[in-house]
Amino acid sequence: MNLHLNSKLPHVGTTIFTVMSALAAEYGAINLSQGFPDYDGPAALKERVKHYLDHGFNQYPPMAGVLKLREAIAAKVQRCYGASVSPESEITVTPGATEAIYCAVMAIARSGDEVILFDPAYDSYEPAVTLAGAQPVRLPLAPPHYRIDWQRVVDAITPRTRMVIVNSPHNPTGAVMSRADLLELERLAERHNLIVVADEVYEHLVFDGVRHESVLRFPALAARSFVVSSFGKTYHVTGWKTGYCVAPAELTQELRRVHQFVTFVGITPIQHALADFMQTHPEHLDELPGFYQRKRDLFNTALRDSKFKIHASRGTFFQLADYSAISELPDRAFAEWLTKEKGVAAIPLSVFYETPPKSRLVRFCFCKEDETLRAAAARLCAL
Ligand code: PMP
Ligand code: GLN
């Protein structure tokens, strides 16, 4: 049958994360590709979910999210970033950060607008911009530090520029934006009346004593931003797909107009459980940087005798590695070969670009048990 479909996303295939995880499973490879832990979330958190499942918390929560979870988020934002946000009018719980990002873009960007993204970019941004009918404008981040070149941003801004999407700590590079970066973003956003989507899902995964510069620390910037986070990363439960968006009331109102017709709500017992756990275990957040820095260091130290070249990741649970001393293959072919022939799955970097550079880089995920990381590193050192 020919339905004469004119795809709205003609260049989009199945995400690389699904493709590489499936290949890893097919070949029995150690899966350092898609970002998810091979350990469970805290037992006390799971216990609370079971409690709420068994005690009748199984119907729709409020559209904006369970209030006590929004209150716990407000308390966290105050404690971490010194910002006062209203649980009623400025916080929305969403089924994953992905939905929050999608709704924020959909709520603001429209046909004729331009939205600035930075390459390499997380793969969900551009499809959201395209479906909103707006034009993505992709600016490169230069290796090895992947800092934003603000002069390029200034040069790219036109009267049509409506939105900028930033991501810090940054997937896939591990780069972390500085206070100077945030001040520059604030200045430009104010001058050109831009709306910002700040993807901060790795907000608690920053290393070497560096401070996460949340947009929420900068009042004039926060006043025009959607700040998005994900409980999946913070509590080792990516499959629970629960995140949130903090935005001023005016922006939150627009976000909710979309959110209520995309998913309407997130899952009830999970929200109650997260609220309890946030209240009873505030120390969990303080322990995360050390927990992941140790894993990064274990992995990178184990790779010291390999032919991979590495600049230690500054945040997230991802590590880029340059394989140019090992193979001439393009990165996608290299990642497939590594998975099929050598038993370690990784993500090729080129998929995060509009125009991929000629670099030879793959992304390894280190949110894995120490034995998993050691076993993978042993195979990688043998290359
Ligand atoms: N943004 C980035 C940069 C991510 O790495 C992820 C991880 N999957 C997401 C958003 C989506 O998070 P969630 O699973 O909560 O939708
Ligand atoms: N964010 C995860 C990663 O970068 C994957 C999320 C997904 O599979 N969509 O690996």
XYZ file of C-alpha atoms and ligand atoms in Angstrom:
409
model
C 0.000 0.000 0.000
C 1.302 3.477 -0.762
C 0.052 5.919 1.837
C 2.009 8.798 0.245
C 3.447 9.716 3.603
C 5.593 12.785 3.680
C 7.556 12.092 6.859
C 7.783 14.923 9.340
C 11.142 13.512 10.481
C 12.599 12.046 7.284
C 16.184 11.900 8.578
C 15.411 10.245 11.886
C 16.027 6.532 12.320
C 15.931 4.405 15.476
C 18.073 6.101 18.157
C 21.697 5.011 18.362
C 21.123 4.036 22.014
C 18.515 1.439 21.042
C 20.624 0.248 18.110
C 23.834 -0.229 20.124
C 22.132 -1.803 23.152
C 20.411 -4.299 20.839
C 23.736 -5.090 19.123
C 25.425 -5.529 22.519
C 22.688 -7.963 23.580
C 22.882 -9.868 20.278
C 26.654 -10.333 20.540
C 26.842 -10.699 24.326
C 29.112 -7.637 24.540
C 29.735 -5.599 27.692
C 27.377 -2.700 27.150
C 29.077 0.657 27.726
C 26.920 2.300 25.048
C 23.470 3.491 26.200
C 23.601 5.433 29.466
C 22.052 3.332 32.224
C 23.494 1.755 35.376
C 23.911 -2.007 35.727
C 23.074 -1.571 39.431
C 19.791 -0.788 41.091
C 18.477 2.339 42.754
C 18.545 2.573 46.590
C 16.647 -0.217 48.388
C 14.856 2.321 50.615
C 13.540 4.097 47.509
C 12.243 0.863 45.962
C 10.624 0.000 49.281
C 8.639 3.256 49.133
C 7.389 2.469 45.605
C 6.186 -0.944 46.813
C 4.519 0.740 49.763
C 2.583 3.148 47.567
C 1.677 0.435 45.047
C 0.160 -1.588 47.878
C -1.646 1.306 49.532
C -3.879 2.595 46.808
C -1.685 5.218 45.125
C -2.433 3.950 41.648
C -4.661 6.569 40.025
C -3.822 9.795 38.183
C -1.761 12.292 40.162
C -2.334 16.046 39.658
C -1.373 17.194 36.166
C 1.624 19.198 37.472
C 2.835 16.300 39.626
C 2.333 15.105 43.210
C 2.534 18.252 45.370
C 4.852 16.811 48.014
C 7.330 15.871 45.267
C 7.184 19.403 43.912
C 7.793 20.653 47.444
C 10.791 18.343 47.782
C 12.145 19.651 44.467
C 11.694 23.253 45.649
C 13.580 22.436 48.860
C 16.386 20.843 46.856
C 16.641 23.785 44.463
C 16.835 26.118 47.463
C 19.495 24.014 49.156
C 21.640 23.423 46.057
C 21.269 26.707 44.178
C 19.855 29.229 46.658
C 16.810 29.785 44.458
C 13.235 30.092 45.747
C 10.768 28.504 43.356
C 7.058 27.937 43.841
C 5.949 24.277 43.908
C 2.509 25.373 42.748
C 3.327 27.587 39.803
C 6.967 26.963 38.821
C 7.595 23.202 39.024
C 6.142 20.486 36.793
C 6.879 16.778 37.173
C 7.162 15.023 33.827
C 7.591 11.440 32.624
C 11.303 11.902 32.002
C 13.400 14.907 31.081
C 12.751 14.076 27.425
C 9.082 15.001 27.737
C 9.907 18.219 29.580
C 12.338 19.267 26.836
C 9.840 18.373 24.125
C 7.012 20.304 25.798
C 9.218 23.346 26.446
C 10.281 23.508 22.794
C 6.740 22.864 21.544
C 5.336 25.537 23.853
C 7.622 28.295 22.560
C 9.165 27.606 19.152
C 7.088 28.007 16.025
C 7.401 28.225 12.273
C 9.879 30.933 11.293
C 11.774 30.771 14.592
C 15.390 29.682 14.888
C 16.610 27.568 17.797
C 20.327 27.396 18.579
C 21.777 23.992 19.533
C 25.373 23.000 20.136
C 27.003 20.069 18.367
C 27.556 17.417 19.552
C 23.921 17.619 20.730
C 21.800 15.113 22.628
C 19.618 13.438 20.056
C 16.149 14.509 21.247
C 16.618 18.266 20.758
C 16.533 18.616 16.999
C 13.418 16.459 16.376
C 11.506 18.567 18.912
C 12.554 21.774 17.142
C 11.651 20.312 13.747
C 8.228 19.085 14.897
C 7.553 22.556 16.300
C 8.115 23.818 12.738
C 11.153 25.868 13.769
C 14.642 25.874 12.285
C 17.515 24.290 14.242
C 20.779 26.260 14.017
C 23.635 24.004 15.105
C 26.902 25.530 16.311
C 30.010 23.445 16.954
C 31.720 22.875 20.301
C 35.439 22.410 19.668
C 37.390 19.463 21.111
C 39.019 18.668 23.439
C 37.208 20.993 25.887
C 33.943 21.476 23.995
C 33.404 25.005 25.310
C 30.798 27.272 23.781
C 32.358 29.848 21.460
C 30.244 32.852 22.426
C 31.410 34.917 19.471
C 29.927 32.242 17.189
C 26.681 32.466 19.125
C 26.617 36.253 18.734
C 27.259 35.853 15.010
C 24.473 33.265 14.679
C 21.774 35.330 16.406
C 19.236 36.845 14.015
C 15.900 38.597 14.593
C 14.352 35.123 14.211
C 16.355 33.507 17.029
C 13.869 32.530 19.723
C 15.484 29.859 21.809
C 18.814 28.376 22.880
C 19.169 24.830 24.200
C 22.152 24.258 26.481
C 23.234 21.095 28.260
C 25.604 21.076 31.222
C 27.097 18.726 32.329
C 27.184 17.762 28.693
C 26.234 14.482 27.053
C 28.246 13.106 25.242
C 31.442 15.086 25.996
C 31.373 15.511 29.793
C 32.036 19.261 29.420
C 30.761 21.547 32.180
C 29.739 25.160 31.610
C 31.502 27.768 33.769
C 30.095 30.750 35.645
C 31.477 32.972 32.872
C 29.514 30.900 30.306
C 26.300 31.341 32.265
C 26.843 35.088 32.604
C 27.400 35.351 28.856
C 24.260 33.315 28.171
C 22.316 35.550 30.547
C 23.591 38.695 28.826
C 22.724 37.451 25.332
C 19.355 36.029 26.336
C 18.352 39.344 27.906
C 19.674 41.450 25.046
C 17.950 39.377 22.344
C 14.866 38.316 24.308
C 15.690 34.605 24.021
C 14.093 31.723 25.901
C 16.536 29.103 27.208
C 16.084 25.372 27.694
C 18.755 24.211 30.136
C 19.135 20.438 30.150
C 20.709 19.801 33.557
C 19.908 16.099 33.929
C 23.493 15.426 35.082
C 23.441 18.312 37.597
C 24.751 16.140 40.450
C 27.464 14.401 38.417
C 30.350 16.890 38.430
C 33.922 16.005 39.333
C 37.236 17.322 40.616
C 35.579 19.809 42.961
C 33.964 21.744 40.106
C 30.623 23.339 40.962
C 27.587 22.791 38.754
C 26.551 26.233 37.563
C 22.822 25.750 37.333
C 20.835 28.350 35.435
C 18.861 28.593 38.695
C 21.816 30.402 40.309
C 21.348 33.297 37.852
C 18.024 35.054 38.543
C 17.830 37.088 35.334
C 18.591 33.973 33.282
C 16.250 31.737 35.290
C 13.509 34.306 34.622
C 13.562 33.263 30.940
C 14.515 29.577 31.217
C 13.103 26.095 31.430
C 15.490 24.130 33.672
C 15.111 20.388 33.213
C 16.351 17.501 35.351
C 15.838 13.743 35.623
C 15.456 11.468 38.634
C 16.617 8.627 36.391
C 20.239 9.815 36.542
C 20.229 10.973 40.142
C 18.693 7.836 41.693
C 20.015 5.165 39.268
C 16.501 4.431 37.922
C 16.487 5.451 34.249
C 13.565 3.110 33.523
C 11.290 4.985 35.897
C 11.226 7.873 33.417
C 10.539 10.631 35.903
C 11.918 14.135 35.582
C 10.875 17.718 36.138
C 10.997 21.225 34.794
C 11.515 24.414 36.806
C 10.438 27.592 35.012
C 8.882 30.943 35.950
C 5.087 30.867 36.193
C 4.550 32.404 32.764
C 6.688 29.746 31.064
C 5.370 26.946 33.282
C 1.833 27.797 32.250
C 2.792 27.388 28.588
C 4.709 24.155 29.293
C 1.686 22.674 31.080
C -0.615 23.603 28.210
C 1.416 21.191 26.080
C 2.312 18.621 28.763
C -1.340 17.938 29.593
C -1.918 16.744 26.025
C 1.345 14.887 25.501
C 1.279 12.646 28.585
C -0.887 14.621 31.056
C 0.984 13.167 34.078
C 3.826 10.951 35.260
C 3.425 7.773 37.308
C 1.807 8.183 40.751
C 3.551 5.722 43.140
C 6.972 6.670 41.791
C 6.357 10.338 42.532
C 5.281 9.660 46.112
C 8.279 7.401 46.675
C 10.747 9.949 45.286
C 9.281 12.658 47.520
C 9.775 10.504 50.630
C 13.289 9.482 49.643
C 14.364 13.049 48.889
C 13.183 14.087 52.340
C 14.737 11.206 54.261
C 17.996 10.887 52.286
C 19.229 14.371 51.332
C 22.799 13.041 51.638
C 22.286 10.938 48.485
C 22.904 14.026 46.358
C 26.117 14.921 48.187
C 27.521 11.417 47.693
C 26.915 11.253 43.934
C 29.909 13.259 42.645
C 32.331 11.122 44.670
C 30.564 7.909 43.668
C 30.858 8.678 39.957
C 34.282 10.314 40.095
C 35.625 7.084 41.580
C 34.076 5.096 38.722
C 35.488 7.505 36.137
C 38.938 7.217 37.702
C 38.743 3.432 37.940
C 37.846 3.181 34.256
C 40.369 5.754 33.037
C 43.177 4.301 35.157
C 42.404 0.835 33.827
C 42.684 2.254 30.292
C 46.077 3.867 30.947
C 47.916 1.032 29.214
C 45.544 1.034 26.244
C 45.977 2.898 22.951
C 42.938 5.079 23.625
C 43.598 8.789 24.214
C 41.466 10.290 26.943
C 40.739 13.716 28.448
C 39.058 12.945 31.756
C 35.355 13.725 31.700
C 34.415 16.624 34.008
C 30.797 15.613 34.482
C 28.030 13.095 33.489
C 28.711 9.356 33.465
C 30.276 9.363 30.021
C 33.900 9.276 28.906
C 35.040 10.106 25.367
C 37.972 8.119 23.993
C 40.028 8.753 20.858
C 40.785 5.485 19.039
C 42.885 6.898 16.193
C 45.934 4.872 17.342
C 43.868 1.670 17.032
C 41.817 1.927 13.860
C 41.182 3.953 10.722
C 37.523 2.979 10.648
C 34.858 5.707 10.820
C 33.380 5.832 14.326
C 30.127 4.011 13.606
C 31.942 1.120 11.914
C 34.478 1.102 14.746
C 31.725 0.950 17.403
C 30.079 -1.959 15.558
C 33.396 -3.799 15.170
C 34.226 -3.227 18.821
C 30.848 -4.632 19.856
C 30.793 -7.627 17.520
C 34.456 -8.641 17.467
C 35.857 -7.402 20.764
C 32.852 -7.581 23.064
C 32.545 -3.949 24.226
C 29.727 -1.682 23.026
C 30.213 2.095 22.751
C 28.420 5.025 21.117
C 30.007 6.684 18.039
C 30.292 10.443 18.457
C 29.288 11.408 14.909
C 25.604 10.672 15.551
C 25.386 13.770 17.736
C 26.329 16.117 14.882
C 24.627 17.690 11.919
C 27.973 17.715 10.090
C 30.207 15.168 11.812
C 33.895 16.093 12.118
C 36.532 13.620 10.979
C 37.474 12.749 14.555
C 37.868 9.175 15.778
C 35.932 9.272 19.037
C 33.565 6.950 20.856
C 31.641 7.450 24.090
C 31.888 4.928 26.910
C 29.376 4.901 29.766
C 30.918 4.329 33.194
C 27.791 4.023 35.375
C 28.596 0.331 35.757
C 29.702 -2.031 38.509
C 33.446 -1.905 39.104
C 33.828 -5.487 37.783
C 32.009 -4.508 34.592
C 34.357 -1.563 34.090
C 37.450 -3.682 34.803
C 36.324 -6.431 32.425
C 35.606 -3.920 29.664
C 38.927 -2.136 30.209
C 40.816 -5.443 29.993
C 39.282 -6.060 26.558
C 40.003 -2.486 25.469
C 43.631 -2.707 26.616
C 44.098 -5.762 24.390
C 43.344 -3.743 21.230
N 19.044 14.887 28.294
C 20.226 14.269 28.298
C 21.462 15.054 28.012
C 20.315 12.905 28.560
O 21.488 12.287 28.525
C 19.136 12.199 28.843
C 19.289 10.761 29.179
N 18.636 9.869 28.749
C 17.909 12.882 28.822
C 17.900 14.227 28.548
C 16.591 12.206 29.051
O 16.306 11.890 30.365
P 15.012 11.038 30.735
O 15.399 9.601 30.638
O 14.659 11.453 32.126
O 13.947 11.381 29.747
N 20.545 9.447 27.629
C 20.994 8.104 27.414
C 22.338 8.132 26.720
O 22.789 9.148 26.306
C 20.068 7.268 26.584
C 18.634 7.614 26.592
C 17.904 6.855 25.516
O 18.197 5.706 25.260
N 17.019 7.513 24.864
O 22.934 7.103 26.575
